[in-house]
Each structure stands twice: as structure tokens, then as C-alpha cells.
Tab-separated table of C-alpha atoms in Angstrom:
chain	number	residue	atom	x	y	z
A	8	MET	CA	0.070	-0.106	0.089
A	9	THR	CA	1.411	3.336	-0.980
A	10	GLN	CA	-0.133	5.882	1.514
A	11	LYS	CA	-0.365	9.473	2.159
A	12	GLN	CA	-1.269	10.435	5.639
A	13	GLN	CA	-3.041	13.517	6.412
A	14	ILE	CA	-4.785	15.139	9.344
A	15	GLN	CA	-8.442	16.072	8.514
A	16	LEU	CA	-10.733	18.380	10.271
A	17	PHE	CA	-13.978	17.770	11.470
A	18	GLU	CA	-15.503	20.874	13.399
A	19	ASP	CA	-12.790	21.319	15.670
A	20	ARG	CA	-11.484	17.710	16.018
A	21	LYS	CA	-8.550	16.118	14.159
A	22	VAL	CA	-9.077	12.716	12.332
A	23	ARG	CA	-6.030	10.980	11.066
A	24	THR	CA	-6.344	9.416	7.676
A	25	ALA	CA	-4.323	7.611	5.104
A	26	TRP	CA	-4.913	7.736	1.390
A	27	ASP	CA	-4.143	4.555	-0.468
A	28	ASP	CA	-2.917	5.413	-3.883
A	29	GLN	CA	-3.253	1.983	-5.486
A	30	GLU	CA	-6.886	1.282	-4.085
A	31	GLU	CA	-7.959	5.195	-4.464
A	32	LYS	CA	-9.582	5.165	-1.223
A	33	TRP	CA	-9.504	6.730	2.203
A	34	TYR	CA	-8.617	4.944	5.529
A	35	PHE	CA	-9.919	6.706	8.836
A	36	SER	CA	-8.602	6.148	12.489
A	37	ILE	CA	-11.408	4.552	13.894
A	38	VAL	CA	-10.293	5.708	17.492
A	39	ASP	CA	-10.389	9.333	16.184
A	40	VAL	CA	-13.962	8.678	14.683
A	41	CYS	CA	-14.951	7.431	18.383
A	42	TRP	CA	-13.424	10.504	19.709
A	43	VAL	CA	-15.606	12.648	17.572
A	44	LEU	CA	-18.943	10.717	17.737
A	45	ALA	CA	-18.892	9.766	21.324
A	46	ASP	CA	-17.624	13.398	22.318
A	47	SER	CA	-15.019	11.603	24.281
A	48	LYS	CA	-13.044	14.037	26.679
A	49	ASP	CA	-9.743	12.840	25.514
A	50	TYR	CA	-7.893	10.301	23.359
A	51	GLN	CA	-7.592	7.557	25.957
A	52	THR	CA	-11.165	7.625	26.808
A	53	ALA	CA	-11.882	7.266	23.183
A	54	ARG	CA	-9.544	4.367	22.891
A	55	LYS	CA	-11.401	2.576	25.685
A	56	TYR	CA	-14.850	3.303	23.944
A	57	TRP	CA	-13.513	1.685	20.723
A	58	ASN	CA	-12.024	-1.398	22.550
A	59	LYS	CA	-15.289	-2.068	24.297
A	60	LEU	CA	-17.312	-1.443	21.193
A	61	LYS	CA	-14.956	-3.750	18.979
A	62	GLN	CA	-15.271	-6.519	21.630
A	63	ARG	CA	-19.195	-6.152	21.613
A	64	LEU	CA	-19.354	-6.289	17.655
A	65	LYS	CA	-16.917	-9.356	17.507
A	66	GLU	CA	-19.317	-11.247	19.971
A	67	GLU	CA	-22.000	-10.323	17.618
A	68	GLY	CA	-20.099	-11.694	14.586
A	69	ASN	CA	-19.811	-8.293	12.789
A	70	GLU	CA	-17.891	-8.928	9.707
A	71	THR	CA	-16.757	-5.205	9.382
A	72	VAL	CA	-14.937	-5.373	12.714
A	73	THR	CA	-13.189	-8.509	11.524
A	74	ASN	CA	-12.222	-7.174	8.206
A	75	CYS	CA	-10.628	-3.725	9.852
A	76	HIS	CA	-7.143	-2.887	8.736
A	77	GLN	CA	-4.314	-1.716	10.965
A	78	LEU	CA	-1.779	1.059	9.631
A	79	LYS	CA	0.834	2.770	11.330
A	80	LEU	CA	-0.273	6.160	11.866
A	81	LYS	CA	1.476	8.802	14.009
A	82	ALA	CA	-0.073	8.729	17.477
A	83	TRP	CA	-0.633	11.842	19.452
A	84	ASP	CA	2.546	11.201	21.431
A	85	GLY	CA	4.462	11.596	18.099
A	86	LYS	CA	5.333	7.821	17.869
A	87	MET	CA	4.143	5.493	14.720
A	88	ARG	CA	1.849	3.053	16.120
A	89	LEU	CA	-0.534	0.340	14.628
A	90	THR	CA	-3.949	1.902	14.542
A	91	ASP	CA	-7.113	0.378	13.674
A	92	VAL	CA	-8.601	1.931	10.484
A	93	ALA	CA	-11.716	1.616	8.257
A	94	ASP	CA	-12.249	2.713	4.759
A	95	THR	CA	-15.545	4.918	4.107
A	96	GLU	CA	-17.600	1.930	3.369
A	97	GLN	CA	-16.518	0.212	6.508
A	98	LEU	CA	-16.962	3.117	8.538
A	99	PHE	CA	-20.325	4.010	7.473
A	100	ARG	CA	-21.336	0.560	8.946
A	101	LEU	CA	-19.311	1.150	12.039
A	102	ILE	CA	-21.203	4.495	12.579
A	103	GLN	CA	-24.488	2.559	12.851
A	104	SER	CA	-23.302	1.159	16.129
A	105	ILE	CA	-22.359	4.520	17.770
A	106	PRO	CA	-25.405	6.488	19.069
A	107	SER	CA	-24.448	10.173	18.292
A	108	PRO	CA	-26.287	13.313	17.058
A	109	LYS	CA	-23.235	13.996	14.814
A	110	ALA	CA	-23.619	10.654	13.192
A	111	GLU	CA	-25.248	12.133	10.103
A	112	PRO	CA	-23.100	15.210	9.733
A	113	PHE	CA	-20.002	13.097	10.261
A	114	LYS	CA	-21.307	10.962	7.344
A	115	GLN	CA	-21.640	13.697	5.025
A	116	TRP	CA	-18.224	15.031	5.950
A	117	MET	CA	-16.781	11.590	5.042
A	118	ALA	CA	-18.387	11.629	1.783
A	119	GLU	CA	-17.015	15.194	1.080
A	120	VAL	CA	-13.400	14.315	2.016
A	121	ALA	CA	-13.679	11.274	-0.492
A	122	ALA	CA	-15.081	13.545	-3.318
A	123	GLN	CA	-12.449	16.181	-2.607
A	124	ARG	CA	-9.530	13.868	-3.097
A	125	ILE	CA	-10.896	12.652	-6.370
A	126	ASP	CA	-11.304	16.301	-7.576
A	127	GLN	CA	-7.853	17.063	-6.049
A	128	MET	CA	-6.139	14.355	-8.262
A	129	GLN	CA	-7.653	15.849	-11.308
A	130	ASP	CA	-6.930	19.768	-10.205
A	131	PRO	CA	-4.021	19.973	-7.648
A	132	GLU	CA	-4.915	23.521	-7.126
A	133	LEU	CA	-7.759	22.238	-4.954
A	134	ASN	CA	-5.161	21.018	-2.446
A	135	PHE	CA	-4.167	24.451	-1.856
A	136	ASP	CA	-7.988	25.522	-1.437
A	137	GLN	CA	-8.381	22.721	1.232
A	138	ALA	CA	-5.398	23.965	3.228
A	139	TYR	CA	-6.464	27.482	2.925
A	140	ALA	CA	-9.855	26.264	4.549
A	141	ASP	CA	-8.142	24.462	7.073
A	142	TYR	CA	-5.881	27.087	8.318
A	143	ARG	CA	-8.683	29.631	8.126
A	144	ARG	CA	-10.870	27.274	10.288
A	145	LEU	CA	-8.036	27.282	12.822
A	146	GLY	CA	-7.955	31.059	13.038
A	147	TYR	CA	-4.631	31.780	11.127
A	148	SER	CA	-4.623	35.370	9.507
A	149	GLU	CA	-5.222	35.755	5.875
A	150	ARG	CA	-1.523	37.355	5.505
A	151	TRP	CA	0.222	34.332	7.324
A	152	ILE	CA	-1.915	31.869	5.293
A	153	ASN	CA	-1.138	33.075	1.880
A	154	GLN	CA	2.454	32.938	3.041
A	155	ARG	CA	2.234	29.346	4.222
A	156	LEU	CA	0.702	28.288	0.994
A	157	GLN	CA	3.516	29.893	-0.904
A	158	SER	CA	5.862	28.130	1.340
A	159	ILE	CA	4.122	24.798	0.604
A	160	LYS	CA	4.652	25.242	-3.279
A	161	ALA	CA	8.161	26.552	-2.967
A	162	ARG	CA	8.824	23.247	-0.898
A	163	LYS	CA	7.223	20.866	-3.627
A	164	GLU	CA	9.440	22.421	-6.257
A	165	LEU	CA	12.379	21.859	-4.185
A	166	THR	CA	11.603	18.303	-3.575
A	167	ASP	CA	10.782	17.744	-7.232
A	168	GLU	CA	14.242	19.266	-8.257
A	169	TRP	CA	15.735	16.751	-5.527
A	170	ASP	CA	14.157	13.959	-7.132
A	171	ARG	CA	15.388	14.997	-10.387
A	172	ALA	CA	19.011	15.217	-9.369
A	173	GLY	CA	18.754	11.730	-7.844
A	174	VAL	CA	18.401	12.675	-4.027
A	175	LYS	CA	16.744	9.933	-1.839
A	176	GLN	CA	13.790	10.660	0.069
A	177	GLY	CA	14.011	10.291	3.889
A	178	GLN	CA	17.569	10.937	5.261
A	179	GLU	CA	19.079	12.746	2.494
A	180	TYR	CA	15.909	15.220	2.190
A	181	ALA	CA	16.272	15.598	5.927
A	182	THR	CA	19.812	16.504	5.786
A	183	LEU	CA	19.522	18.767	2.913
A	184	THR	CA	16.705	20.553	4.658
A	185	ASP	CA	18.860	20.885	7.602
A	186	ILE	CA	21.601	22.499	5.649
A	187	ILE	CA	19.304	25.022	4.140
A	188	THR	CA	17.769	25.898	7.445
A	189	ARG	CA	21.119	26.160	9.395
A	190	GLU	CA	22.544	28.471	6.428
A	191	TRP	CA	19.569	31.076	6.734
A	192	SER	CA	18.615	30.744	10.430
A	193	GLY	CA	21.710	29.471	12.421
A	194	LYS	CA	19.899	26.671	13.299
A	195	THR	CA	19.283	23.075	12.251
A	196	THR	CA	15.525	21.917	12.130
A	197	ARG	CA	15.681	20.187	15.429
A	198	GLN	CA	17.429	23.209	17.151
A	199	TYR	CA	14.877	25.605	15.649
A	200	LYS	CA	12.067	23.514	17.038
A	201	GLN	CA	13.720	23.584	20.636
A	202	PHE	CA	14.316	27.183	20.199
A	203	LYS	CA	10.676	27.843	19.758
A	204	GLY	CA	9.494	25.267	22.547
A	205	LEU	CA	8.072	22.866	19.932
A	206	LYS	CA	8.086	19.157	20.225
A	207	LYS	CA	5.925	17.127	17.638
A	208	GLU	CA	4.304	20.130	16.176
A	209	SER	CA	5.168	21.415	12.517
A	210	LEU	CA	7.978	24.004	12.620
A	211	ARG	CA	6.633	25.816	9.442
A	212	ASP	CA	3.000	25.985	11.009
A	213	ASN	CA	4.655	27.833	13.853
A	214	MET	CA	7.008	30.138	11.887
A	215	THR	CA	6.088	33.829	11.827
A	216	THR	CA	5.391	35.599	8.437
A	217	MET	CA	8.873	36.815	7.979
A	218	GLU	CA	10.406	33.600	8.957
A	219	LEU	CA	8.263	31.785	6.238
A	220	ALA	CA	9.557	34.400	4.038
A	221	LEU	CA	13.275	33.651	4.514
A	222	ASN	CA	12.689	29.948	4.332
A	223	MET	CA	10.764	30.207	1.436
A	224	LEU	CA	13.323	32.481	-0.244
A	225	ALA	CA	16.235	29.897	0.739
A	226	GLU	CA	14.279	27.002	-0.703
A	227	ALA	CA	13.451	28.927	-3.858
A	228	THR	CA	16.978	30.189	-4.418
A	229	THR	CA	18.313	26.376	-4.044
A	230	VAL	CA	15.826	25.433	-6.923
A	231	GLU	CA	17.108	27.853	-9.227
A	232	LEU	CA	20.835	27.370	-8.549
A	233	SER	CA	20.116	23.699	-8.788
A	234	LYS	CA	18.520	24.051	-12.216
A	235	SER	CA	21.497	26.204	-13.295
A	236	ASP	CA	24.159	23.638	-11.821
A	237	ASN	CA	22.369	20.402	-12.569
A	238	PRO	CA	23.693	18.667	-9.891
A	239	LYS	CA	23.998	14.674	-9.544
A	240	GLY	CA	23.139	13.011	-6.354
A	241	PHE	CA	23.140	14.063	-2.714
A	242	ARG	CA	26.826	15.477	-2.357
A	243	GLU	CA	26.502	17.878	-5.281
A	244	SER	CA	23.102	19.006	-4.234
A	245	ALA	CA	24.194	19.536	-0.782
A	246	ALA	CA	26.868	22.227	-2.119
A	247	VAL	CA	24.087	23.963	-3.907
A	248	ALA	CA	21.898	23.790	-0.650
A	249	HIS	CA	24.651	25.552	1.310
A	250	ARG	CA	24.661	28.401	-1.337
A	251	GLY	CA	20.959	28.928	-1.377
A	252	GLY	CA	20.640	29.077	2.373
A	253	ARG	CA	23.509	31.164	2.660
A	254	ILE	CA	21.912	33.889	0.057
A	255	ALA	CA	18.829	33.907	2.262
A	256	GLY	CA	21.024	34.077	5.517
A	257	GLU	CA	22.653	37.322	3.907
A	258	THR	CA	19.251	38.643	3.258
A	259	ARG	CA	18.234	38.125	6.768
A	260	ALA	CA	21.326	39.812	8.115
A	261	LYS	CA	20.392	42.952	6.043
A	262	ILE	CA	16.985	43.012	7.291
A	263	GLU	CA	18.036	42.805	10.776
A	264	ALA	CA	20.506	45.419	10.310
A	265	GLN	CA	17.916	47.786	9.130
A	266	THR	CA	15.169	46.898	11.693
A	267	GLY	CA	17.285	46.157	14.695
A	268	ARG	CA	15.162	43.243	15.434
A	269	SER	CA	16.032	39.485	14.916
A	270	ILE	CA	13.811	37.492	12.297
A	271	VAL	CA	14.435	34.139	14.176
A	272	THR	CA	12.307	34.696	17.306
A	273	LYS	CA	10.609	32.198	19.962
A	274	ASP	CA	7.324	33.370	18.655
A	275	LYS	CA	4.958	31.123	17.168
A	276	ALA	CA	2.246	31.597	14.624
A	277	SER	CA	-0.123	29.853	17.019
A	278	ASP	CA	0.495	32.705	19.665
A	279	TYR	CA	-1.449	35.051	17.534
A	280	LEU	CA	-4.449	32.916	17.010
A	281	PRO	CA	-7.622	34.292	18.354
A	282	PRO	CA	-9.528	32.584	21.231
A	283	ALA	CA	-11.806	29.751	20.444
A	284	ASP	CA	-14.948	31.865	20.324
A	285	GLU	CA	-13.342	34.665	18.122
A	286	ALA	CA	-12.094	31.787	15.863
A	287	GLY	CA	-15.511	30.551	15.527
A	288	GLN	CA	-16.638	34.030	14.601
A	289	ILE	CA	-14.041	34.336	12.020
A	290	GLU	CA	-15.220	31.131	10.454
A	291	SER	CA	-18.593	32.059	10.555
A	292	GLU	CA	-18.103	35.273	8.709
A	293	SER	CA	-16.043	33.545	6.212
A	294	ALA	CA	-18.891	31.287	5.377
A	295	GLU	CA	-21.407	34.375	5.124
A	296	GLU	CA	-18.708	35.850	2.631
A	297	ASN	CA	-18.943	32.908	0.525
């Protein structure tokens, strides 16, 4: 199974999913679905709920439970753990066993998730539309969202260039990313996350607008240099990464000299999110605008 894991949002709850490229279907974490539908107070309560429900359904001879898959998904503690998952058809059946006023809205949401993925395969621009809607729902500002989406595009162009150069995904990608990040910010990715007080959270989702801009400049510059130099393999690509990151680092130094302030800060984009009630108002207003 070639899968792409993704966090989907139902209202304010996160649901872990995995897209199977071969079968062209979504798999949903059943524990996360129980967390939503049973309105469990936390993940552990949802897990206990699912264990009891699974045992009861097995005793009843429920074939849906028997045919459930397990996939390694990132747990809330950041570790990859085997997790019970179900595809859309299986989940529709399981939901019938969970008394919840959210059952019907959740079914509709599942259908929309499935439809969106098919549309996105035909029109990649819709991936950005979905990301925009998710960040907007979480309360991020328009300015930050636009910058974040541009950074996603820049990152994709960079990894495409690395693929062309024969760089291997995984450790080589991570090492090159560290080189670029260290050259412009003075910190490796891990040091940067520690500096901001992050653990398993996404570094880029916690960068300020200026940090995103400098990181994007570093990656976009590396892409242009790579196209010009046509490196082969990891070593030559590493040399290009150093240069691309260094150019952005020089730009950072010039900006800081003019402003008297450091661009690399402990500030997190999430620090500026509005309170839950205000975020809800933002989403409501956005819906009215559309």
C-alpha cells in the first residue's frame, strides 16, 4: 500500500487518515472517529470506548470489525503506532453502532473528504483550497495563510528538483533541509524547534510571516541554483543547498541590520491565534462571505 497520511478536520476535532494510491480510497482512524462521535473528553477515553465497542461487535459476529485493517499512523505522542482503520464503506457501517447526534453530519463530511480527494487528483490547485480552508478554520490570519501556501509550493518545487537530481527521500531530504535551514537561520531544524519550544508540532506551521518568507527564499533560491548547476546526487545537491541557504541568510542579516530586530524568534504563529470563540466568529463570517 502506497499511502499518504493526512490530518483531516471535522469541526474542531482532528481525524487521522491515510490515502491509498493503489486502491484510491481513504482509511480513517477508528479511534479518532469514536473521539468525535462519542464526544470523548480525550484520546484515552476514545480508545477505551473503541475497545469495548470492538469487543461487543466481535461477539455479535460483525464482519466489518473482522475485516478492519491496521496501519502505522502517528499517534498523539508523536510515535508511529499500529492503529485500527476503516475505509469509507466500513466506517459507514460502524457509525450505525455509535449513537451520536453527529452521526449524519459526520457521514456527510466523510463523503465530502472522499469526493475532494478525487477532485484534487484531477486539479492539484484544490489541495491549496483545502489547506486554506483548514488554516482559516484554525484561526490563522489571511496574510500568514497566503505566505504558508506559497511556502508549500516552494517546498514542492524543491523536492521535485531533488528527485530530478537523484536525491533519496528520507534521510537525504532531511539532511539537505537541515543544511538550508542552518545556513539562513543559524539553526538546524531540530534546534529551531527546540528554540521555539516545539515538540511534535510542525515547525513551518509555527513560523512567523517573516520566518516563512526567509525560509521560502532559501528554498526557492536553492531550486534556481540547482536548475542552473544541474547537480547529480546528494553530495553535489548539498553544495547547492549551502549556497541557497547562505543567500537567504545574507538577506536576513541585511533586514535585521535595518530593523534592529531578529527575524528568528521564539514567537509561534499559533501565539497570535484568536480565542476559540473569536475563531468561531471568523469562520462564521467567512462562510457568510462565501
